[in-house]
């Protein structure tokens, strides 16, 4: 099913997983998926590690398995900075043959180990290419607190609008910890005439390593309430785990109540954590 259809029908609840890391066998994903199936997600997205055909194969394999073995719709991520048009065309053909109908079209993070593509500079270039080349439903990424490299918040929204006009039927947001940032972003999108469904990306922060990575990596603002929880429980693993889950549940309940188009849960391949969140919101979905 093309995801655009899904968003016409309901407030969507979706999950994100990553393919097994280099050292882990590809089959280790099944344990994760077995656990996540119980959350009855509307779709599951699969991340893509930029560069190398091995990464594509992993994303492709997991996305196919979600769709055909688990009977859950899948959304395959594809980032373009390291690829040329012929390579992307080959990957799209593989997606098509594997029954994958939905692609999250991304630029990918700039990384010295990835040789930059001459064909694709921004996600918008990839979206245009996919639209012209194949019959896929295309999603894009968005940033409630502005993409870290953007010239300005206004420029970021202008380019987001270009992305949507190029052919995105829905957007998934970067994670955020203050729902007010997301609501302000929705207002700015509406004013700009961006009117495709926008899913809120939520990541439960349940351990100390995550807190440390969070602050440096994604640029999300950490609200006072969040910092207090992290400070108080950072050396108490069980309390931190429980408080992190409660914080994510609180965010999701508010988002669902405010009528957002959907919630996308970054599961970090931790079905138990995801299930605890789901248990608290299941009747709201
Ligand atoms: P773009 O939309 O191309 O934007 C990148 C920057 O360029 C922004 O600052 C934008 O303002 C600017 N820009 C856009 N168009 C123009 C233009 N025409 N001229 C000048 N500036 C422009 N990364 C992965 O490698 N694999 C994944 O699986 C993955 N999954 C993700 C899922 C989600 C939901 C999100 C939010 C991010 C994900 N990422 C993933 C990270 C993503 O690749 C990075 O955030 C990357 O830095 C930007 O990707 P983008 O597609 O948003 O880029």
Short mmCIF file of C-alpha atoms and ligand atoms in Angstrom, two decimals:
data_model
loop_
_atom_site.label_atom_id
_atom_site.label_comp_id
_atom_site.label_asym_id
_atom_site.label_seq_id
_atom_site.Cartn_x
_atom_site.Cartn_y
_atom_site.Cartn_z
CA UNK A 1 0.00 0.00 0.00
CA UNK A 2 1.19 3.48 -0.79
CA UNK A 3 1.50 5.44 2.44
CA UNK A 4 -0.36 8.47 1.06
CA UNK A 5 -3.52 6.33 1.22
CA UNK A 6 -2.91 5.48 4.85
CA UNK A 7 -2.71 9.12 5.92
CA UNK A 8 -6.13 9.76 4.37
CA UNK A 9 -7.62 7.12 6.65
CA UNK A 10 -6.25 7.68 10.15
CA UNK A 11 -3.83 9.20 12.62
CA UNK A 12 -0.80 7.08 11.82
CA UNK A 13 1.45 5.25 14.29
CA UNK A 14 4.72 4.08 12.76
CA UNK A 15 8.08 2.74 13.88
CA UNK A 16 11.70 3.01 12.74
CA UNK A 17 14.31 0.27 12.85
CA UNK A 18 17.88 0.04 11.60
CA UNK A 19 19.34 -3.03 9.83
CA UNK A 20 21.77 -5.13 11.90
CA UNK A 21 25.19 -3.51 12.30
CA UNK A 22 28.21 -4.85 10.41
CA UNK A 23 29.20 -7.49 12.94
CA UNK A 24 25.67 -8.81 13.52
CA UNK A 25 24.04 -11.38 11.23
CA UNK A 26 21.16 -10.04 9.14
CA UNK A 27 18.81 -12.56 10.80
CA UNK A 28 19.19 -10.80 14.17
CA UNK A 29 16.57 -8.32 12.97
CA UNK A 30 13.84 -10.93 13.23
CA UNK A 31 13.90 -10.89 17.02
CA UNK A 32 13.35 -7.13 16.89
CA UNK A 33 10.55 -7.42 14.35
CA UNK A 34 8.88 -10.26 16.25
CA UNK A 35 8.66 -7.93 19.25
CA UNK A 36 7.54 -4.88 17.25
CA UNK A 37 4.73 -6.71 15.48
CA UNK A 38 2.79 -6.67 18.77
CA UNK A 39 2.59 -2.87 18.54
CA UNK A 40 0.38 -3.13 15.49
CA UNK A 41 2.20 -0.34 13.61
CA UNK A 42 0.76 1.19 10.45
CA UNK A 43 4.19 0.91 8.87
CA UNK A 44 7.82 0.34 9.80
CA UNK A 45 10.64 2.34 8.22
CA UNK A 46 14.17 0.98 7.75
CA UNK A 47 17.20 3.27 7.86
CA UNK A 48 19.95 3.31 5.24
CA UNK A 49 23.66 3.58 5.98
CA UNK A 50 25.16 5.87 3.34
CA UNK A 51 27.68 4.34 0.93
CA UNK A 52 28.27 0.77 -0.16
CA UNK A 53 25.99 -1.75 -1.80
CA UNK A 54 26.10 -3.91 1.34
CA UNK A 55 24.13 -1.21 3.19
CA UNK A 56 21.53 -1.09 0.47
CA UNK A 57 21.13 -4.86 0.55
CA UNK A 58 20.53 -4.80 4.29
CA UNK A 59 17.89 -2.07 4.12
CA UNK A 60 16.27 -3.80 1.17
CA UNK A 61 16.25 -7.21 2.87
CA UNK A 62 14.71 -5.86 6.09
CA UNK A 63 12.11 -3.72 4.25
CA UNK A 64 11.06 -6.75 2.16
CA UNK A 65 10.82 -8.96 5.22
CA UNK A 66 8.61 -6.43 7.06
CA UNK A 67 6.28 -6.31 4.11
CA UNK A 68 6.16 -9.93 3.00
CA UNK A 69 6.95 -11.97 6.16
CA UNK A 70 5.26 -9.73 8.73
CA UNK A 71 2.51 -8.27 6.51
CA UNK A 72 3.27 -4.76 7.73
CA UNK A 73 3.77 -1.93 5.23
CA UNK A 74 7.39 -0.84 4.97
CA UNK A 75 9.14 2.42 4.12
CA UNK A 76 12.73 2.06 2.89
CA UNK A 77 15.11 4.97 3.56
CA UNK A 78 17.45 5.92 0.72
CA UNK A 79 20.14 8.59 0.98
CA UNK A 80 21.70 9.96 -2.17
CA UNK A 81 24.90 11.89 -1.47
CA UNK A 82 27.17 8.99 -2.42
CA UNK A 83 25.24 7.72 -5.44
CA UNK A 84 24.98 8.57 -9.12
CA UNK A 85 21.87 8.32 -11.30
CA UNK A 86 22.69 4.88 -12.71
CA UNK A 87 23.22 3.49 -9.24
CA UNK A 88 19.96 4.93 -7.95
CA UNK A 89 18.12 3.60 -11.00
CA UNK A 90 19.46 0.10 -10.24
CA UNK A 91 18.37 0.35 -6.60
CA UNK A 92 14.91 1.58 -7.59
CA UNK A 93 14.55 -1.38 -9.96
CA UNK A 94 15.45 -3.71 -7.10
CA UNK A 95 12.93 -2.02 -4.82
CA UNK A 96 10.26 -2.41 -7.48
CA UNK A 97 11.03 -6.10 -7.99
CA UNK A 98 10.98 -6.65 -4.22
CA UNK A 99 7.51 -5.07 -3.92
CA UNK A 100 8.71 -1.97 -2.03
CA UNK A 101 6.30 0.88 -2.75
CA UNK A 102 7.43 3.56 -0.30
CA UNK A 103 10.77 5.39 -0.10
CA UNK A 104 11.99 8.00 2.38
CA UNK A 105 14.22 10.10 0.10
CA UNK A 106 17.14 11.65 1.96
CA UNK A 107 20.32 13.52 1.24
CA UNK A 108 22.26 11.74 4.01
CA UNK A 109 24.68 13.25 6.50
CA UNK A 110 27.86 14.76 5.09
CA UNK A 111 30.68 12.43 5.98
CA UNK A 112 34.33 12.56 4.86
CA UNK A 113 34.25 8.86 3.96
CA UNK A 114 31.44 9.36 1.40
CA UNK A 115 32.49 10.75 -1.98
CA UNK A 116 29.90 13.37 -2.90
CA UNK A 117 27.65 12.70 -5.85
CA UNK A 118 27.61 15.00 -8.87
CA UNK A 119 24.05 13.94 -9.64
CA UNK A 120 22.42 14.48 -6.26
CA UNK A 121 23.26 17.42 -4.05
CA UNK A 122 20.06 17.68 -2.02
CA UNK A 123 17.19 15.35 -1.18
CA UNK A 124 15.08 17.35 -3.61
CA UNK A 125 17.25 16.08 -6.51
CA UNK A 126 16.60 12.49 -5.43
CA UNK A 127 12.87 13.12 -5.06
CA UNK A 128 12.69 14.52 -8.59
CA UNK A 129 14.62 11.55 -9.93
CA UNK A 130 12.46 8.96 -8.15
CA UNK A 131 9.28 10.69 -9.31
CA UNK A 132 10.44 10.69 -12.92
CA UNK A 133 11.87 7.17 -12.85
CA UNK A 134 9.51 4.95 -10.92
CA UNK A 135 6.09 4.56 -9.41
CA UNK A 136 6.88 5.04 -5.71
CA UNK A 137 5.27 6.91 -2.88
CA UNK A 138 7.94 9.35 -1.65
CA UNK A 139 8.38 10.69 1.88
CA UNK A 140 10.87 13.34 3.05
CA UNK A 141 12.56 14.42 6.28
CA UNK A 142 11.83 17.68 8.09
CA UNK A 143 13.31 19.54 11.05
CA UNK A 144 11.03 21.27 13.60
CA UNK A 145 14.07 23.07 15.07
CA UNK A 146 15.65 23.73 11.63
CA UNK A 147 18.27 21.54 9.94
CA UNK A 148 21.71 22.24 11.53
CA UNK A 149 23.26 23.30 8.19
CA UNK A 150 20.40 25.54 7.05
CA UNK A 151 21.25 29.14 6.17
CA UNK A 152 18.21 30.23 8.25
CA UNK A 153 14.89 28.80 9.50
CA UNK A 154 13.16 30.63 6.63
CA UNK A 155 15.50 29.13 4.01
CA UNK A 156 15.00 25.67 5.53
CA UNK A 157 11.21 25.97 5.18
CA UNK A 158 11.58 27.32 1.62
CA UNK A 159 13.64 24.26 0.66
CA UNK A 160 11.17 21.99 2.46
CA UNK A 161 8.42 23.43 0.31
CA UNK A 162 10.53 22.69 -2.79
CA UNK A 163 10.90 19.11 -1.58
CA UNK A 164 7.16 18.70 -1.16
CA UNK A 165 6.48 20.25 -4.55
CA UNK A 166 8.99 17.85 -6.08
CA UNK A 167 6.76 14.97 -4.99
CA UNK A 168 6.79 14.13 -1.25
CA UNK A 169 3.42 12.89 -0.10
CA UNK A 170 4.34 13.03 3.57
CA UNK A 171 7.10 14.20 5.92
CA UNK A 172 8.66 12.65 9.00
CA UNK A 173 10.23 14.94 11.56
CA UNK A 174 13.57 14.82 13.26
CA UNK A 175 13.19 13.94 16.96
CA UNK A 176 12.35 16.75 19.37
CA UNK A 177 11.72 16.96 23.11
CA UNK A 178 9.42 19.97 23.36
CA UNK A 179 6.09 19.59 21.57
CA UNK A 180 5.74 23.37 21.38
CA UNK A 181 8.67 23.40 18.92
CA UNK A 182 6.76 20.95 16.74
CA UNK A 183 3.50 22.92 16.90
CA UNK A 184 5.32 26.15 15.96
CA UNK A 185 6.88 24.29 13.03
CA UNK A 186 3.45 23.04 11.88
CA UNK A 187 2.18 26.63 11.94
CA UNK A 188 5.13 27.79 9.82
CA UNK A 189 4.54 24.96 7.33
CA UNK A 190 0.87 25.83 7.09
CA UNK A 191 1.66 29.50 6.46
CA UNK A 192 4.09 28.45 3.73
CA UNK A 193 1.45 26.27 2.05
CA UNK A 194 3.09 22.95 2.94
CA UNK A 195 0.01 20.83 3.32
CA UNK A 196 1.10 17.18 3.23
CA UNK A 197 0.80 15.07 6.42
CA UNK A 198 3.69 15.62 8.86
CA UNK A 199 4.54 12.88 11.35
CA UNK A 200 6.14 13.74 14.68
CA UNK A 201 9.39 11.84 15.34
CA UNK A 202 9.70 10.72 18.97
CA UNK A 203 12.70 9.05 20.52
CA UNK A 204 12.51 7.62 24.05
CA UNK A 205 15.78 8.39 25.87
CA UNK A 206 16.31 5.53 28.27
CA UNK A 207 20.04 5.28 28.96
CA UNK A 208 23.04 7.45 29.71
CA UNK A 209 24.91 6.75 26.47
CA UNK A 210 21.89 7.99 24.54
CA UNK A 211 21.80 11.25 26.51
CA UNK A 212 25.41 11.95 25.68
CA UNK A 213 25.00 11.17 21.96
CA UNK A 214 21.79 13.11 21.79
CA UNK A 215 23.19 16.42 22.88
CA UNK A 216 26.04 16.32 20.35
CA UNK A 217 24.37 14.69 17.36
CA UNK A 218 20.96 15.93 16.40
CA UNK A 219 20.94 19.49 17.70
CA UNK A 220 17.56 19.02 19.42
CA UNK A 221 16.92 21.51 22.23
CA UNK A 222 16.73 19.84 25.61
CA UNK A 223 13.97 21.46 27.69
CA UNK A 224 14.56 22.15 31.40
CA UNK A 225 12.08 19.46 32.44
CA UNK A 226 13.99 16.90 30.33
CA UNK A 227 17.42 17.96 31.63
CA UNK A 228 16.18 17.68 35.24
CA UNK A 229 15.02 14.13 34.67
CA UNK A 230 18.28 13.17 32.98
CA UNK A 231 20.39 14.84 35.71
CA UNK A 232 18.48 13.20 38.51
CA UNK A 233 18.50 9.66 37.12
CA UNK A 234 21.55 9.47 34.86
CA UNK A 235 23.32 7.05 37.21
CA UNK A 236 20.22 5.06 38.11
CA UNK A 237 19.57 2.90 35.04
CA UNK A 238 16.14 1.56 36.01
CA UNK A 239 14.79 4.96 37.07
CA UNK A 240 16.24 6.61 33.96
CA UNK A 241 14.61 3.94 31.80
CA UNK A 242 11.20 4.42 33.46
CA UNK A 243 11.40 8.22 33.43
CA UNK A 244 12.49 8.23 29.76
CA UNK A 245 9.51 6.09 28.82
CA UNK A 246 7.13 8.30 30.84
CA UNK A 247 8.53 11.39 29.10
CA UNK A 248 7.98 9.91 25.63
CA UNK A 249 4.46 8.75 26.57
CA UNK A 250 3.66 12.26 27.82
CA UNK A 251 4.83 13.76 24.51
CA UNK A 252 2.85 11.25 22.43
CA UNK A 253 -0.39 11.65 24.43
CA UNK A 254 -0.20 15.40 23.90
CA UNK A 255 0.57 15.04 20.16
CA UNK A 256 -2.30 12.61 19.59
CA UNK A 257 -4.67 14.82 21.55
CA UNK A 258 -3.68 17.84 19.48
CA UNK A 259 -4.58 15.87 16.35
CA UNK A 260 -1.19 15.49 14.65
CA UNK A 261 -1.14 13.46 11.42
CA UNK A 262 0.98 10.74 12.95
CA UNK A 263 3.65 9.69 15.42
CA UNK A 264 6.85 7.98 14.27
CA UNK A 265 8.65 6.18 17.08
CA UNK A 266 12.42 5.79 16.80
CA UNK A 267 12.62 2.33 18.39
CA UNK A 268 16.44 1.95 18.35
CA UNK A 269 15.63 -1.76 17.78
CA UNK A 270 14.43 -2.07 21.38
CA UNK A 271 11.02 -3.76 21.19
CA UNK A 272 10.60 -3.97 24.97
CA UNK A 273 10.97 -0.21 25.40
CA UNK A 274 8.71 0.45 22.42
CA UNK A 275 6.10 -1.94 23.79
CA UNK A 276 6.01 -0.21 27.18
CA UNK A 277 5.26 3.06 25.37
CA UNK A 278 2.68 1.43 23.15
CA UNK A 279 0.88 -0.11 26.15
CA UNK A 280 0.23 3.37 27.52
CA UNK A 281 -1.11 4.83 24.27
CA UNK A 282 -2.75 1.86 22.53
CA UNK A 283 -6.31 2.92 23.29
CA UNK A 284 -5.64 6.39 21.88
CA UNK A 285 -4.60 5.13 18.46
P1 LIG B 1 17.93 18.06 2.43
O1 LIG B 1 16.45 18.18 2.38
O2 LIG B 1 18.67 18.01 1.15
O3 LIG B 1 18.47 19.30 3.31
C1 LIG B 1 19.82 19.34 3.73
C2 LIG B 1 20.23 20.79 3.99
O4 LIG B 1 20.34 21.49 2.73
C3 LIG B 1 19.24 21.60 4.82
O5 LIG B 1 20.00 22.49 5.61
C4 LIG B 1 18.44 22.40 3.79
O6 LIG B 1 17.96 23.62 4.31
C5 LIG B 1 19.49 22.63 2.71
N1 LIG B 1 18.96 22.68 1.34
C6 LIG B 1 18.02 21.89 0.80
N2 LIG B 1 17.84 22.21 -0.52
C7 LIG B 1 18.71 23.22 -0.79
C8 LIG B 1 19.01 23.98 -1.96
N3 LIG B 1 18.37 23.77 -3.12
N4 LIG B 1 19.99 24.95 -1.87
C9 LIG B 1 20.64 25.18 -0.69
N5 LIG B 1 20.37 24.48 0.45
C10 LIG B 1 19.43 23.52 0.39
N6 LIG B 1 20.40 9.70 7.22
C11 LIG B 1 20.89 8.55 6.68
O7 LIG B 1 22.04 8.54 6.21
N7 LIG B 1 20.14 7.41 6.64
C12 LIG B 1 18.87 7.36 7.10
O8 LIG B 1 18.23 6.32 7.04
C13 LIG B 1 18.30 8.56 7.66
N8 LIG B 1 17.02 8.59 8.09
C14 LIG B 1 16.47 9.78 8.52
C15 LIG B 1 15.11 9.81 8.90
C16 LIG B 1 14.53 11.00 9.34
C17 LIG B 1 13.06 11.02 9.69
C18 LIG B 1 15.33 12.18 9.45
C19 LIG B 1 14.70 13.45 9.97
C20 LIG B 1 16.66 12.14 9.10
C21 LIG B 1 17.26 10.97 8.62
N9 LIG B 1 18.59 10.89 8.22
C22 LIG B 1 19.11 9.73 7.70
C23 LIG B 1 19.48 12.06 8.39
C24 LIG B 1 19.51 12.95 7.15
O9 LIG B 1 20.16 12.27 6.10
C25 LIG B 1 20.29 14.21 7.55
O10 LIG B 1 19.56 14.98 8.46
C26 LIG B 1 20.83 15.05 6.40
O11 LIG B 1 21.77 15.96 6.96
C27 LIG B 1 19.79 15.86 5.66
O12 LIG B 1 18.97 15.08 4.93
P2 LIG B 1 17.67 15.69 4.19
O13 LIG B 1 17.14 14.64 3.34
O14 LIG B 1 16.77 16.35 5.15
O15 LIG B 1 18.41 16.83 3.27
#
